[in-house]
PDB file of C-alpha atoms and ligand atoms in Angstrom:
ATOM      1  CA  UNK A   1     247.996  98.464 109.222  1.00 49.00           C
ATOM      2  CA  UNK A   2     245.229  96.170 110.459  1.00 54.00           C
ATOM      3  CA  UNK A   3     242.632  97.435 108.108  1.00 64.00           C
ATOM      4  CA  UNK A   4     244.263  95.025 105.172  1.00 79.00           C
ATOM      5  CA  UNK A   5     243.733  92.028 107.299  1.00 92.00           C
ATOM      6  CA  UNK A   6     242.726  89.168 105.135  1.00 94.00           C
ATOM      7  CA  UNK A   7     239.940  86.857 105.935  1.00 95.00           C
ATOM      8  CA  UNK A   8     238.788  84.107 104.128  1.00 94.00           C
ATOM      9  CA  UNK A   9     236.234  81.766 104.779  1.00 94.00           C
ATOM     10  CA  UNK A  10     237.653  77.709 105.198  1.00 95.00           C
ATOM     11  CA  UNK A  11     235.014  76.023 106.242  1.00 94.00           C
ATOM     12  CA  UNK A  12     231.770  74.830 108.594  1.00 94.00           C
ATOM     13  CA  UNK A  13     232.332  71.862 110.457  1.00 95.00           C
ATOM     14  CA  UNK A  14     229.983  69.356 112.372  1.00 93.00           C
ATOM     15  CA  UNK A  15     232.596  68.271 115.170  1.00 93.00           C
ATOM     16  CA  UNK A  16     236.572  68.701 115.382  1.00 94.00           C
ATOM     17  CA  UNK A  17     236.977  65.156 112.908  1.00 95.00           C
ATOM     18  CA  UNK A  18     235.389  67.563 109.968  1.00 96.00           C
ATOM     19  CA  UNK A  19     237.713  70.478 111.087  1.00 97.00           C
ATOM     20  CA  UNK A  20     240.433  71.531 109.083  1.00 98.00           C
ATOM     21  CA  UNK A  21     244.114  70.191 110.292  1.00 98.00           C
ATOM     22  CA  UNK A  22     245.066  72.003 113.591  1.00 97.00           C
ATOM     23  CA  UNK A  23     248.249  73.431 112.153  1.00 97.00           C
ATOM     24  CA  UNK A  24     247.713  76.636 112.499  1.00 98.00           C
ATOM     25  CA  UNK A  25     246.839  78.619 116.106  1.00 98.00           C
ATOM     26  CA  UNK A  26     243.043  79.213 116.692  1.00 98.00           C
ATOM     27  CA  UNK A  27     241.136  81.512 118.665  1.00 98.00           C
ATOM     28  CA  UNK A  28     237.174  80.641 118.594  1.00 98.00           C
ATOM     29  CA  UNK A  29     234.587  83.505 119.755  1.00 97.00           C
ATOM     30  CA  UNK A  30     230.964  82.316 121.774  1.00 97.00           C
ATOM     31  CA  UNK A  31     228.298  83.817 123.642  1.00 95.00           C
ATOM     32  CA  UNK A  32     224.855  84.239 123.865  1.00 93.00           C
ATOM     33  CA  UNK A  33     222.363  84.491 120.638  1.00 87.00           C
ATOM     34  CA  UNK A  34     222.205  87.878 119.898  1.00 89.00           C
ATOM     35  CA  UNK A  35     225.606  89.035 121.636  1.00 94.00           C
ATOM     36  CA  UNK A  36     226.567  90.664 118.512  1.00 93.00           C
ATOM     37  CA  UNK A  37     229.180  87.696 117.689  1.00 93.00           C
ATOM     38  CA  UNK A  38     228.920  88.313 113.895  1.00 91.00           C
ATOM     39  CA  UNK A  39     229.245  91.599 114.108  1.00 93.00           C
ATOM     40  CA  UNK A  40     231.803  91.314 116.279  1.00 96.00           C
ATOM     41  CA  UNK A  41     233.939  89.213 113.826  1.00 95.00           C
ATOM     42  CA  UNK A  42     232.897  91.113 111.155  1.00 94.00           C
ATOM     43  CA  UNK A  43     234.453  94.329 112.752  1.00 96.00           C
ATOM     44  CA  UNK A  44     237.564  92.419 113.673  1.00 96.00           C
ATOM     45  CA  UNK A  45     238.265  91.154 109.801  1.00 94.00           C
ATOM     46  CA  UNK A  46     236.802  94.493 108.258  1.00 92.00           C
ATOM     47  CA  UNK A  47     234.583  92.713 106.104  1.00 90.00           C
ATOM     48  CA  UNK A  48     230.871  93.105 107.048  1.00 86.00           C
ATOM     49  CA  UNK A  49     229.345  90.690 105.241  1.00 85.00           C
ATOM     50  CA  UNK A  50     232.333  87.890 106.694  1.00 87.00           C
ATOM     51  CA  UNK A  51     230.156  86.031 109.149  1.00 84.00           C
ATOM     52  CA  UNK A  52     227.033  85.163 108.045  1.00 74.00           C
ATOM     53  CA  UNK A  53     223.738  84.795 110.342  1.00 59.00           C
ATOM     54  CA  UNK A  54     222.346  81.814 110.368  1.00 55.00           C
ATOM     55  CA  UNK A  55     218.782  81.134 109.209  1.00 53.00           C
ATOM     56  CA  UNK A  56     217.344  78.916 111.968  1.00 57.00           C
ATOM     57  CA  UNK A  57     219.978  79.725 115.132  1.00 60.00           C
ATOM     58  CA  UNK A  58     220.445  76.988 117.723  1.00 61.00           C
ATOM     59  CA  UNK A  59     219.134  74.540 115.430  1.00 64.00           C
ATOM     60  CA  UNK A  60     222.553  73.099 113.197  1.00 70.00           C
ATOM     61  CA  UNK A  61     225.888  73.013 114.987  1.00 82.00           C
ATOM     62  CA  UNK A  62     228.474  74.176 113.040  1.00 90.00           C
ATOM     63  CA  UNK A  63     231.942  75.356 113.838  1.00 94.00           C
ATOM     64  CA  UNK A  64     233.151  78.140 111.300  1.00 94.00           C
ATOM     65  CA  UNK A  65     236.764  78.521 110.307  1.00 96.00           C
ATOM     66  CA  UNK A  66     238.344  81.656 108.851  1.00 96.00           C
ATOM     67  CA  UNK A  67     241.651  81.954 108.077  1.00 97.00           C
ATOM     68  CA  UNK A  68     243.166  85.088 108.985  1.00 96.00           C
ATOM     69  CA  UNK A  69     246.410  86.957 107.261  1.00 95.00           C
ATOM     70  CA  UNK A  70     246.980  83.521 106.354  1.00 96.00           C
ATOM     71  CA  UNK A  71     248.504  82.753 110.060  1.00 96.00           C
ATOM     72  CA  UNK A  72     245.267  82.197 112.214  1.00 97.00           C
ATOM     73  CA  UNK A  73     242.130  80.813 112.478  1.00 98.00           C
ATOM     74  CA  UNK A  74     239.134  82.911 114.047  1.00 97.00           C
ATOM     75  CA  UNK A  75     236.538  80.429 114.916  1.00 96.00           C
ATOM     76  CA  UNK A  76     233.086  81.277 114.945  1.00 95.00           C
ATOM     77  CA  UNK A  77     231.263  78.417 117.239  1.00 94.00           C
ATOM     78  CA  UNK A  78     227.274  78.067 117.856  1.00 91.00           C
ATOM     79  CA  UNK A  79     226.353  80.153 121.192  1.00 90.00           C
ATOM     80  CA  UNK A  80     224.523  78.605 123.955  1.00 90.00           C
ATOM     81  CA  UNK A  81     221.567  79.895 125.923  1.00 82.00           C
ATOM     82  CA  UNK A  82     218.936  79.456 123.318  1.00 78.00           C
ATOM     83  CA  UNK A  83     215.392  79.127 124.830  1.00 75.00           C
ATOM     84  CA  UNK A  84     214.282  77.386 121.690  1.00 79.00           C
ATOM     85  CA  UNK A  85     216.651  74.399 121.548  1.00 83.00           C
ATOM     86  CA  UNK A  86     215.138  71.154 122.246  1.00 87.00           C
ATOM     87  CA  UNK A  87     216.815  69.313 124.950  1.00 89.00           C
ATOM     88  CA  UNK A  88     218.377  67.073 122.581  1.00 90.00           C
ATOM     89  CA  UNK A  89     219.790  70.184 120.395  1.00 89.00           C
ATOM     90  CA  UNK A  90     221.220  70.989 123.806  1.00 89.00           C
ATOM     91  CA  UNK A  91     222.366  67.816 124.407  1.00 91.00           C
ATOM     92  CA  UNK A  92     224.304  67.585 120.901  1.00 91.00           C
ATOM     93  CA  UNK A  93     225.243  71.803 121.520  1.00 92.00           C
ATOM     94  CA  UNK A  94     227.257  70.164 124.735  1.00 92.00           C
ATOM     95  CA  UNK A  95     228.916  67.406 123.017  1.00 94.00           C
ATOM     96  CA  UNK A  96     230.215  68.684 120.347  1.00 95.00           C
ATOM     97  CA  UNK A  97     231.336  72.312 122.130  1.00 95.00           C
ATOM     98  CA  UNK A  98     233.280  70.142 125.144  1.00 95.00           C
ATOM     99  CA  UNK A  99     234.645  68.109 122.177  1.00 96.00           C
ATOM    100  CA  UNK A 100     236.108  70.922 120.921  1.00 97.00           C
ATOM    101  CA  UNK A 101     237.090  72.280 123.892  1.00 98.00           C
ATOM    102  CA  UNK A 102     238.950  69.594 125.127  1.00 97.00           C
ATOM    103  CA  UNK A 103     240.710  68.187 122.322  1.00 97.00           C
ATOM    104  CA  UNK A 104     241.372  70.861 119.358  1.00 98.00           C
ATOM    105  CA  UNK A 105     245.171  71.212 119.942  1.00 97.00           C
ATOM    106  CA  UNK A 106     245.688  74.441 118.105  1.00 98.00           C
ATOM    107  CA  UNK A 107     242.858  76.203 120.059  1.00 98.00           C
ATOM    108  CA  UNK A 108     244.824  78.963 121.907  1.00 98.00           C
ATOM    109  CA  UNK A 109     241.941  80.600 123.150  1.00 98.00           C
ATOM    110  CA  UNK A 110     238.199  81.373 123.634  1.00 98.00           C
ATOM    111  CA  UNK A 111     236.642  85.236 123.661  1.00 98.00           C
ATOM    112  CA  UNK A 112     233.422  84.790 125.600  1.00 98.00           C
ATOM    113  CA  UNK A 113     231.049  87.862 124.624  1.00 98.00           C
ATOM    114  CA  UNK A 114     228.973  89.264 127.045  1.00 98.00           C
ATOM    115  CA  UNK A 115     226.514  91.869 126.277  1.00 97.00           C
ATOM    116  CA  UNK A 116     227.931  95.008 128.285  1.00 97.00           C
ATOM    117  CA  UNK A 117     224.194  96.670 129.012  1.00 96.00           C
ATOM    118  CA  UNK A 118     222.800  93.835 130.745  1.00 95.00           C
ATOM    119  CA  UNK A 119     222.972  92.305 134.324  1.00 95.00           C
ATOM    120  CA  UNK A 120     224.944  89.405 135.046  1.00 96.00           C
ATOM    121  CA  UNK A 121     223.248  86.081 133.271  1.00 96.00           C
ATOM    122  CA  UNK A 122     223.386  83.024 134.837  1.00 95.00           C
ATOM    123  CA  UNK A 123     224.419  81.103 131.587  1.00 94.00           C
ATOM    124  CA  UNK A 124     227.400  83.269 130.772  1.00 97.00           C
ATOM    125  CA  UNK A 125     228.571  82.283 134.484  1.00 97.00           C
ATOM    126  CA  UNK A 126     228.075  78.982 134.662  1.00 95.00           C
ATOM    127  CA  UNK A 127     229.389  78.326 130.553  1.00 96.00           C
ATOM    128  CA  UNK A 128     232.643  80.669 131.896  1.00 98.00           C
ATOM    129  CA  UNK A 129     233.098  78.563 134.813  1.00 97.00           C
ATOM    130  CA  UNK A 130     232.960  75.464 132.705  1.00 97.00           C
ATOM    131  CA  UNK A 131     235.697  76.609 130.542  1.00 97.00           C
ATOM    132  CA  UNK A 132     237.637  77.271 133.480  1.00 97.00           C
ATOM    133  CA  UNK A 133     237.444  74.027 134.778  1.00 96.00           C
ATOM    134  CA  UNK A 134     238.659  72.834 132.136  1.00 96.00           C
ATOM    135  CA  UNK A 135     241.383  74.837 132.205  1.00 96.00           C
ATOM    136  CA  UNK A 136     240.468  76.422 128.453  1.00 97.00           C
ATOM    137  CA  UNK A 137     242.258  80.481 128.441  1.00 97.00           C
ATOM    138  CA  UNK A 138     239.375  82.488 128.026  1.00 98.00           C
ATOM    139  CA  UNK A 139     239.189  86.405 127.165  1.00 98.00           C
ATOM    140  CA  UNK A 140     236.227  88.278 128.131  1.00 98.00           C
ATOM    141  CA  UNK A 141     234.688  90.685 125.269  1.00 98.00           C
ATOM    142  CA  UNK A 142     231.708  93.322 126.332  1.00 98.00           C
ATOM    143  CA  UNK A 143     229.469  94.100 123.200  1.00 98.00           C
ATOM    144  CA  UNK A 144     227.972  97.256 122.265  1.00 98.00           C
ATOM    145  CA  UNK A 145     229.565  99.386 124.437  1.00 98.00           C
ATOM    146  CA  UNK A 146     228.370 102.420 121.807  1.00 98.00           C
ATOM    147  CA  UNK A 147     224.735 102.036 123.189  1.00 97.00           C
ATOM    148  CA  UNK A 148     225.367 103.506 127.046  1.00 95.00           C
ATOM    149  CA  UNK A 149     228.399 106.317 127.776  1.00 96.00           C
ATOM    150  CA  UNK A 150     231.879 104.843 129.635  1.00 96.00           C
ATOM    151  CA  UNK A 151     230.533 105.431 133.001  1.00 97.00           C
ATOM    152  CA  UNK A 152     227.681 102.744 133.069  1.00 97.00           C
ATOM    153  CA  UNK A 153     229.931 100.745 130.411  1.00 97.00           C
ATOM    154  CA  UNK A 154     232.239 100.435 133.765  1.00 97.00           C
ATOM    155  CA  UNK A 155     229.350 100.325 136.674  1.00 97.00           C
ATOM    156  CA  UNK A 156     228.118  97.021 134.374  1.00 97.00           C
ATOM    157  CA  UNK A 157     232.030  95.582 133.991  1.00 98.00           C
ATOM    158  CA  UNK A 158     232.155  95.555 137.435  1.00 98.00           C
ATOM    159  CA  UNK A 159     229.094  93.992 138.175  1.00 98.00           C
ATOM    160  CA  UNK A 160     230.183  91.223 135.945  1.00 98.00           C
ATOM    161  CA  UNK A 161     233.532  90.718 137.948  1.00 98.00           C
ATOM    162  CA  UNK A 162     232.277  91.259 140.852  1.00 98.00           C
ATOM    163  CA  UNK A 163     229.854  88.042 140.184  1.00 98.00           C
ATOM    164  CA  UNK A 164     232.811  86.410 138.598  1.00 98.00           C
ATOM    165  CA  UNK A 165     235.471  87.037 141.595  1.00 98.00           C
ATOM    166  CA  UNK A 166     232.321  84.812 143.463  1.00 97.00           C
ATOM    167  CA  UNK A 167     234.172  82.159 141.121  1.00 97.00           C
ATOM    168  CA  UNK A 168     237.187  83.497 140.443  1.00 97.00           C
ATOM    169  CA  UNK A 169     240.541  84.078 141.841  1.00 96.00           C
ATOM    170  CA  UNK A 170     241.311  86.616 139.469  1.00 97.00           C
ATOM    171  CA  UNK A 171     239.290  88.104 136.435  1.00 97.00           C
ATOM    172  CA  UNK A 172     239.792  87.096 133.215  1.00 97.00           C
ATOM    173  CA  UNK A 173     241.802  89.593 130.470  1.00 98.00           C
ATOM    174  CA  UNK A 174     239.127  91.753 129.307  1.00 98.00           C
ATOM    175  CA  UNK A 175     238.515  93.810 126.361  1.00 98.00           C
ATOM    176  CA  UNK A 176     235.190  96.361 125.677  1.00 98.00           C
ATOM    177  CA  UNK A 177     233.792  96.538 122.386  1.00 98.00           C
ATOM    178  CA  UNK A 178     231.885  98.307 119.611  1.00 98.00           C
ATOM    179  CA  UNK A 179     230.968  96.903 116.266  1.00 96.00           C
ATOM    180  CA  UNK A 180     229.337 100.517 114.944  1.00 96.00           C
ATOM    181  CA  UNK A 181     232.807 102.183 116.193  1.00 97.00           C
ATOM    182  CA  UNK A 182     235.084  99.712 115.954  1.00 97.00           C
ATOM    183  CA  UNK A 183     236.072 100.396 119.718  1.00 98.00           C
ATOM    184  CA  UNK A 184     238.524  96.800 121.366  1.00 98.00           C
ATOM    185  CA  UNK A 185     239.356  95.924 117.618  1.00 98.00           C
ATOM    186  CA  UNK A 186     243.126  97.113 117.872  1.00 97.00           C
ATOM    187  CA  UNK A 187     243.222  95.574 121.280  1.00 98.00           C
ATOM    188  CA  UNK A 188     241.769  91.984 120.420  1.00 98.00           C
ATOM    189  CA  UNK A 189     243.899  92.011 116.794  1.00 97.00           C
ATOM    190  CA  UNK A 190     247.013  92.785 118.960  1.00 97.00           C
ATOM    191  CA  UNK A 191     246.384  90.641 121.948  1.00 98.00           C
ATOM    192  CA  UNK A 192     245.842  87.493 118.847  1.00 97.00           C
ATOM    193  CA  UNK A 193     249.036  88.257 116.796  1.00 95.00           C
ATOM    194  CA  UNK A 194     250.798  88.668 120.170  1.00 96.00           C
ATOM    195  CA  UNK A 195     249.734  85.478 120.736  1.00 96.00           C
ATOM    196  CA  UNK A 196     250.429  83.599 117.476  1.00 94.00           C
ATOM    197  CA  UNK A 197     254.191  85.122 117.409  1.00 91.00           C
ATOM    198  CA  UNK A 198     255.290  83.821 120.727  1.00 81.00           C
TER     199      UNK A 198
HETATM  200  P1  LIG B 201     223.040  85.374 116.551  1.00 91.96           P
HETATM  201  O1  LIG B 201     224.009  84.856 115.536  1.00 91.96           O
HETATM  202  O2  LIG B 201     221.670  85.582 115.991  1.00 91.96           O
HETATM  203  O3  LIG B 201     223.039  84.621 117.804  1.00 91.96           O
HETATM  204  O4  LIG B 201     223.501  86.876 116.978  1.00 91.96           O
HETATM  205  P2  LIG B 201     224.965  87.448 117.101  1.00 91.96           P
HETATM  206  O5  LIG B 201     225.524  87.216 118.449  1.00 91.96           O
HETATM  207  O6  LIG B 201     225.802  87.050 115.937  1.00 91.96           O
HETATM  208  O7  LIG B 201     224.648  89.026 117.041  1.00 91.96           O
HETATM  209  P3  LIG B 201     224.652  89.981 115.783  1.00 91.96           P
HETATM  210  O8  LIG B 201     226.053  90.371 115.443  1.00 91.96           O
HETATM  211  O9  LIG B 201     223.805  89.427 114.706  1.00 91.96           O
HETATM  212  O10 LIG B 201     223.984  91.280 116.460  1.00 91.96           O
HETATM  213  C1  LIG B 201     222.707  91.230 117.052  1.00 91.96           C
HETATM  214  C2  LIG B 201     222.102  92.632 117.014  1.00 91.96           C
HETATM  215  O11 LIG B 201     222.875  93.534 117.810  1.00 91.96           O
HETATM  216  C3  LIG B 201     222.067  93.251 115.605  1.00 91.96           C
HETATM  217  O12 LIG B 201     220.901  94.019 115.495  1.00 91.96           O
HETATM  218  C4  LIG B 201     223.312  94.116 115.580  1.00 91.96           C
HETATM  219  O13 LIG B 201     223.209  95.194 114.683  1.00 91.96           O
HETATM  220  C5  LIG B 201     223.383  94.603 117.018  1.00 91.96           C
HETATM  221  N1  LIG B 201     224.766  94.866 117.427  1.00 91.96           N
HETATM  222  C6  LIG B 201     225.787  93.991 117.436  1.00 91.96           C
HETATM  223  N2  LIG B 201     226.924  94.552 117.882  1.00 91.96           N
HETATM  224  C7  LIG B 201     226.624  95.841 118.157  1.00 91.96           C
HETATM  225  C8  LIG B 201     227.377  96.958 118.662  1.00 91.96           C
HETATM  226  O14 LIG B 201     228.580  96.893 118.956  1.00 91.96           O
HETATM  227  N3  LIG B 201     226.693  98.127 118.842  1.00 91.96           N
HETATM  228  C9  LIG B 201     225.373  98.260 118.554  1.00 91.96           C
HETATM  229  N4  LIG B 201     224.790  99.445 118.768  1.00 91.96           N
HETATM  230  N5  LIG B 201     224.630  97.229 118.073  1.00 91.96           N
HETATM  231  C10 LIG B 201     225.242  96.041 117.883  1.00 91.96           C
HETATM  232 MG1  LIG B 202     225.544  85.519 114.529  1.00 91.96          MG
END
């Protein structure tokens, strides 16, 4: 069934007045450069050349609509944690994210990715806690679970929470990933149109 999903590019945006009209329910995706976002999205909408990688990344902010089945918008936003943004990149990255955050009244949610082999990063907890504060639902998504068996997949999950539930009352709804397998993609498609229909 979901392997006829339709996706089709809208449009890149500068800030939420460039955005197209909030009339239909978003979801946007984040994380870290290198996360595997694209891929990510480009699993989702079975289209691998869908989201495009940016020539110079950190450098222009732009926030990416697709429309998807006609019904949704997937939202592909700039990531944070660059070590080669300037501070005033990262000044702009801020404004424009919280921005969005804050006032885009059709965003239903944000999927944080987090890469699932690596410790805990201080920038994934701190932008998660930001979201939370502002009261933003947020869905966690652990990348490339293909690259390490279930076992450690699950030791590093619970590291994560762990440091979470430091911040946390309770942990976030969670899904693990694979762009090469294709692993969370029924999940994350049904948790969205679940979503959307109610
Ligand atoms: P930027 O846009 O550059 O910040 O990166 P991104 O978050 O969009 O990541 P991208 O999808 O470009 O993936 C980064 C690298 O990780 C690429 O070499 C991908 O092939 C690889 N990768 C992404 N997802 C997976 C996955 O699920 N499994 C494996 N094995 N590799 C992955
Ligand atoms: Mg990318």
């Amino acid at each position: 069934m979901k392997e006829n999903i339709q996706a089709k590019f809208v449009k890149s945006s500068g800030s939420i007045a460039d955005a197209p009209p909030p009339l239909k329910p978003e979801f946007a995706f984040i994380g870290r450069s290198n996360v595997g976002k694209s891929s990510l999205i480009n699993m989702l909408a079975n289209n691998k050349s869908l989201a495009k990688v940016s020539a110079t990344p950190g450098k222009t902010i732009s926030i990416n609509h697709f429309l998807i089945n006609n019904a949704w918008y997937l939202v592909d936003l700039p990531g944070y944690g660059f070590a080669k943004r300037s501070k005033e990149q990262r000044a702009t990255w801020e404004k424009v994210m919280f921005e969005y955050f804050a006032k885009r009244e059709n965003l239903c949610g944000v999927f944080v990715l987090i890469d699932s082999r690596i410790e805990p990063q201080a920038s994934d907890i701190s932008f998660i806690n930001k979201l939370g504060e502002m009261q933003v639902p947020l869905m966690l998504v652990f990348t490339k679970s293909d690259k390490n068996n279930q076992s450690v997949t699950a030791k590093s999950v619970n590291r994560f929470k762990d440091e979470l539930l430091k911040y946390w009352e309770e942990f976030p709804v969670h899904f693990i990933t694979s762009s090469v397998t294709a692993k969370g993609r029924e999940s994350i498609l049904q948790f969205i149109e679940k979503a959307v229909k109610s």
